C-alpha atoms as one frame of an Amber mdcrd trajectory, in Angstrom:
protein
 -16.024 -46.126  27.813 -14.585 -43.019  29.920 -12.328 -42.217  27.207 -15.052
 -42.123  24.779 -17.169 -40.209  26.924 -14.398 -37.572  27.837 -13.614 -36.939
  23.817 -17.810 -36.738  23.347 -17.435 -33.884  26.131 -14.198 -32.290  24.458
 -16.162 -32.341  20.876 -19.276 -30.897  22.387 -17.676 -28.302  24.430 -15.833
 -27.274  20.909 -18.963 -26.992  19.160 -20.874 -25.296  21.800 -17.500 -22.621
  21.510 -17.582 -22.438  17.821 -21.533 -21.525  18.111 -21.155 -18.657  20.427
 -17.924 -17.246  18.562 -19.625 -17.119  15.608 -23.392 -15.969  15.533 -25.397
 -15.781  12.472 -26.273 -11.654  12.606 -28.774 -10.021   9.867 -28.770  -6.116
   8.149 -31.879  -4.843   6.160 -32.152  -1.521   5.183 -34.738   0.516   2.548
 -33.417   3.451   1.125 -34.998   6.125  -0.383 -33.646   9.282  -1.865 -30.570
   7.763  -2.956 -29.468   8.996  -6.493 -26.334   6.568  -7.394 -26.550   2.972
  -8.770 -25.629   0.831  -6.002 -26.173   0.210  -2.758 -22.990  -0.489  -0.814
 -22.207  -2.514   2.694 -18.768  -2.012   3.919 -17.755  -3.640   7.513 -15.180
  -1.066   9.096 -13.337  -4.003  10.890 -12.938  -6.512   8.032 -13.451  -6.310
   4.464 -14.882 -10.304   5.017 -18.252  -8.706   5.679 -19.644  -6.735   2.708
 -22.071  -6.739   0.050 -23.584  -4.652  -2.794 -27.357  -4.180  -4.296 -28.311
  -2.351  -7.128 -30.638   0.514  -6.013 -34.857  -0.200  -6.038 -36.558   2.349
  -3.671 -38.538   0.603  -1.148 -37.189  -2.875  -1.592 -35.232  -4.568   1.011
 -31.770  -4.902   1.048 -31.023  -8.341   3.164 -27.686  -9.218   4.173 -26.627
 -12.344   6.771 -23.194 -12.773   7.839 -21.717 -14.812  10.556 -19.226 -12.426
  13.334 -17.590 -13.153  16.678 -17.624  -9.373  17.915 -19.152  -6.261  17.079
 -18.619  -4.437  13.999 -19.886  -1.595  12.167 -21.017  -1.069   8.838 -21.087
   1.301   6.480 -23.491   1.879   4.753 -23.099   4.379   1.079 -20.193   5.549
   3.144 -22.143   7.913   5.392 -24.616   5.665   7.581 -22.673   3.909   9.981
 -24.672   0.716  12.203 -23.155  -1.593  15.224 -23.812  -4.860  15.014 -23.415
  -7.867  17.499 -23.264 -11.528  16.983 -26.755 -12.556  16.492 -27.983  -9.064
  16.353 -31.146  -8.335  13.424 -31.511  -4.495  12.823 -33.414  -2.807   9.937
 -32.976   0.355   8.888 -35.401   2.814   6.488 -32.557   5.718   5.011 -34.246
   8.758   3.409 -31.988  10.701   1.274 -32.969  14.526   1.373 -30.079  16.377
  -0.287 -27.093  16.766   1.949 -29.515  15.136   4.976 -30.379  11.831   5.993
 -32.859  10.424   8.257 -32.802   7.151   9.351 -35.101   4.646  11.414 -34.270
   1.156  13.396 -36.080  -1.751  14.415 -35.169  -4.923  15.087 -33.852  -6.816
  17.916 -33.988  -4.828  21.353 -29.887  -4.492  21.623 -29.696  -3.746  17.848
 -32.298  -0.757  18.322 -30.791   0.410  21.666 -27.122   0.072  20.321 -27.744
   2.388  17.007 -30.012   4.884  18.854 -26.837   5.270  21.479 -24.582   5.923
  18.219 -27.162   8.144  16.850 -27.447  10.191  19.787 -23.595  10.651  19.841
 -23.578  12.598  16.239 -27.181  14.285  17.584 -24.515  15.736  20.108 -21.538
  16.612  17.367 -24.172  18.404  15.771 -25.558  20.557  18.413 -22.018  21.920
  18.870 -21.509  21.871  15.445 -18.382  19.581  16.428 -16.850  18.983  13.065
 -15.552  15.284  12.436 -12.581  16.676  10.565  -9.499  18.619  11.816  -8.426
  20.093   8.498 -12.484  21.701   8.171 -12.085  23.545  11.428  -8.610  24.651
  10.141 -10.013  26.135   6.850 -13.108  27.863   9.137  -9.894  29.064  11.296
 -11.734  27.817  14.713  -9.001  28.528  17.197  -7.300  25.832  19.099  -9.112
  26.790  22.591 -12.018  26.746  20.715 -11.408  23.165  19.644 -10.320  22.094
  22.715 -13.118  23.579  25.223 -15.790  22.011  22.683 -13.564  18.367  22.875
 -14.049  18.628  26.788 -17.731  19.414  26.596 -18.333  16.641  24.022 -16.735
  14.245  26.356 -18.966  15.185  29.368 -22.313  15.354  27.902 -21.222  11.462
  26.171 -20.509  10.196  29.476 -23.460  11.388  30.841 -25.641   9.753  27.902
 -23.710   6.160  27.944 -24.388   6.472  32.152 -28.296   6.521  31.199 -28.532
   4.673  27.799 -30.095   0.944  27.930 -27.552   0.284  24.944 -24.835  -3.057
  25.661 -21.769  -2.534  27.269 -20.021  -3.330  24.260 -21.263  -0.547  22.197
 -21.201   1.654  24.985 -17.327   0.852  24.972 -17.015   1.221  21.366 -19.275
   4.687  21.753 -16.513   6.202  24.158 -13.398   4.838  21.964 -14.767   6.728
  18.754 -15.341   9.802  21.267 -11.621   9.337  22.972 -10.203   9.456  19.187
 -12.418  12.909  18.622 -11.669  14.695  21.469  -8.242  13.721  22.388  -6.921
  13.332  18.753  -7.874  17.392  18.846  -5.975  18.139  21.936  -2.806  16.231
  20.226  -2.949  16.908  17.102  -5.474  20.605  15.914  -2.698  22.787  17.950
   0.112  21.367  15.608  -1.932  21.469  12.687  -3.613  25.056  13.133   0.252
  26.122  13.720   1.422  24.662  10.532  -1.453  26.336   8.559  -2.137  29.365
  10.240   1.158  30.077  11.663   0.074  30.584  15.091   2.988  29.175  17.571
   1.536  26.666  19.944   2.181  29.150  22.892   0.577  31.613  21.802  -3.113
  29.459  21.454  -3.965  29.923  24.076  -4.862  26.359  25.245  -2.133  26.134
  28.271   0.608  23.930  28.235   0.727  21.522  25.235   3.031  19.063  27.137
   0.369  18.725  29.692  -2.792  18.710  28.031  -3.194  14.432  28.413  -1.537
  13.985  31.703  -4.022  11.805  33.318  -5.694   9.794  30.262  -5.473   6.377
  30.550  -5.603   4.270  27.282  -8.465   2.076  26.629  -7.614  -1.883  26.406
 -11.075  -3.225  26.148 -12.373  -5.059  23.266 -14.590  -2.828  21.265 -11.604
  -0.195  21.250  -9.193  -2.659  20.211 -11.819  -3.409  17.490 -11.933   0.326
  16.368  -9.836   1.806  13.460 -10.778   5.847  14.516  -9.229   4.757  18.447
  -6.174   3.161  16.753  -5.375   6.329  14.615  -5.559   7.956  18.035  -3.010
   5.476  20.015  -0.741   5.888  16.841  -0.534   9.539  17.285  -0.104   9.137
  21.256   2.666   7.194  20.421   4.565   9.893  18.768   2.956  12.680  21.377
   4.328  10.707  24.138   8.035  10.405  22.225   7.855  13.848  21.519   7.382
  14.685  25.172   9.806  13.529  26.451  12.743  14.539  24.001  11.470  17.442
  24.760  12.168  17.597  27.942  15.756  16.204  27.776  16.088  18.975  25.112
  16.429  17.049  22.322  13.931  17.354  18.690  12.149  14.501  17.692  10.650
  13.263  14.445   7.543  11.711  13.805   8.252   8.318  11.717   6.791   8.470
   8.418   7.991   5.686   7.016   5.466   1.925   7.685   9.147   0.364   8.759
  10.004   3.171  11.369   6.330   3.608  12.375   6.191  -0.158  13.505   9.661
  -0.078  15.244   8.450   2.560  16.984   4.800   1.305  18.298   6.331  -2.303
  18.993   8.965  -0.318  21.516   6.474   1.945  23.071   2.927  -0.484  23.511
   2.465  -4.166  24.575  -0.013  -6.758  24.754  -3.163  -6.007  23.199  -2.637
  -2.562  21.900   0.470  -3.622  20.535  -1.183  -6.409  18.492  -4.032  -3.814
  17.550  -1.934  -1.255  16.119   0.869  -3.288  14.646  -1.844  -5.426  13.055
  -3.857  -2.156  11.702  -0.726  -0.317  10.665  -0.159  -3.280   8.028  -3.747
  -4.012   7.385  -4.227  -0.451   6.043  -0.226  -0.449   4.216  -1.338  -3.523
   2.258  -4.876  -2.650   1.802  -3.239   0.777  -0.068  -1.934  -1.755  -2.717
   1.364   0.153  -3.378   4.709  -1.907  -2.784   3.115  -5.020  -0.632   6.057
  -6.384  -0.863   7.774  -4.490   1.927   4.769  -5.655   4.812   6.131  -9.368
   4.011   9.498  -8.712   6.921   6.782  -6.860   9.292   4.526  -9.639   8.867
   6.361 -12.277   9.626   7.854 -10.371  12.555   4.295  -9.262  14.110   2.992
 -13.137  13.866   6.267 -14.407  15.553   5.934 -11.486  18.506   3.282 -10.119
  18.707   0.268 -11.709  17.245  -2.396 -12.706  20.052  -5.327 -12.792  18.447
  -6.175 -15.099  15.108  -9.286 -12.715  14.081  -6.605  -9.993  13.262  -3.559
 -12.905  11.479  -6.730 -14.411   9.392  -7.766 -10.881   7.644  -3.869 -10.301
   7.366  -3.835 -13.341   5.280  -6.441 -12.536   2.929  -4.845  -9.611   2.374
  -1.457 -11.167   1.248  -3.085 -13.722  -0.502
């Protein structure tokens, strides 16, 4: 009788686990204004969650899917929505040329979450912060420039995550996608406005280069391992960090271009989580590429014997191979 009762405990307490990982979490959305065919819904994190409708102003786009974490969605490729398990959010998307307005409702979280990611680009656009380092190259906006705007953005976001209602989990994945913006331009616009412009980093302006992260401390928790934009960023660290410090024994350094070289070098300089992260998102976008597969087959193997800590990240790898 005790053993039966203990293995009627273990199978209910595996249920009860199953439940919570995976939640049954609901996207509506009514678009109007939109002038192409189809109506796309892209998860960022996993191409497991998506689905298509063929555009109908002012009908309802419904789409259920099951999820263990937050995601975002995409949706036409210019929306973006957080999501968390159980989560029901509807949006209404007006199209107005190169503008869009949108409008939630939903559950409380679902509303609080998207108006906290809303209010982040509300910010971006008030400094006319532009998402993309190669557009403030061609406009010729000077490194200091860059840089003084990255620091502003990053105080007036902490100050609105302090007072939003939104979950801690989107607040966490709010300041990830604003750690990849601002500290992806103190790393990475002085080398590229160099290259382009032919300005030598010394003479931006901006201080000293080899200084400009001491202090930052790299994000571990969930919602930034969960974030593509932060792992670009922790890639590029990588190489900032390596670059460093050859330079400072003297030495030149180059950044890894090939995926073989790139992984070597991440599974040497990260552990744990991160490591698992980025070695898992290095491959995931390689293979999703579709060009020569066939050399992620080594790394894979490798990264599941190592380094692999967390099954949601092995099971999309497999899809992917299949």
């Amino acid at each position: 009788m005790k053993k039966g009762l203990l293995f009627a405990v273990i199978a209910l307490f595996t249920f009860t686990n199953a439940i919570n990982a995976q939640q049954k979490t609901t996207l509506s959305a009514e678009i109007y204004g939109y002038q192409r065919d189809m109506v796309y819904f892209d998860c960022i994190q996993t191409p497991l969650i998506a689905q298509e409708f063929y555009t109908n102003p002012g009908e309802e786009h419904l789409y259920s899917f099951d999820c263990d974490r937050l995601v975002c969605i995409s949706i036409n490729g210019r929306t973006n929505v957080l999501l968390q398990p159980g989560d029901s959010l509807h949006v209404n998307i007006n199209y107005e040329g190169k503008n869009v307005t949108v409008e939630y409702s939903g559950s409380e979280r679902a509303v609080s979450n998207n108006r906290l990611l809303e209010n982040l680009n509300n910010i971006k656009r008030s400094l006319r912060y532009k998402n993309q380092l190669l557009g403030c190259v061609a406009l010729d906006i000077k490194p200091k420039s860059r840089i003084d705007d990255s620091r502003i953005l990053m105080e007036k976001v902490k100050a609105l995550v302090e007072k939003s209602s939104a979950s801690q989990e989107a607040k966490n994945y709010v300041m990830a996608l604003t750690d990849y913006d601002v500290y992806l331009s103190f790393i990475e616009y002085p080398v590229m406005y160099q290259s382009v412009r032919g300005v030598a980093i010394d003479q931006q302006e901006i201080g000293d280069y080899w200084s400009i992260m001491d202090g930052y401390v790299t994000r571990k928790d969930t919602e930034a391992m969960n974030c593509p934009e932060y792992a670009s960023l922790l890639m590029r660290y990588c190489f900032y960090a390596k670059e460093k410090a050859a330079n400072e024994k003297g030495e030149k350094y180059e950044m890894p271009k090939m995926l073989e070289d790139m992984y070597k070098e991440i599974a040497g300089f990260y552990d744990g989580e991160q490591r698992d992260f980025l070695l898992y998102t290095l491959l995931c976008n390689f293979i999703r590429n579709g060009q020569e597969i066939e050399r992620a087959d080594a790394l894979y193997k490798d990264y599941i014997e190592k380094y692999n800590k967390d099954n949601y990240y092995k099971s999309i790898l497999d899809l992917l191979l299949q």
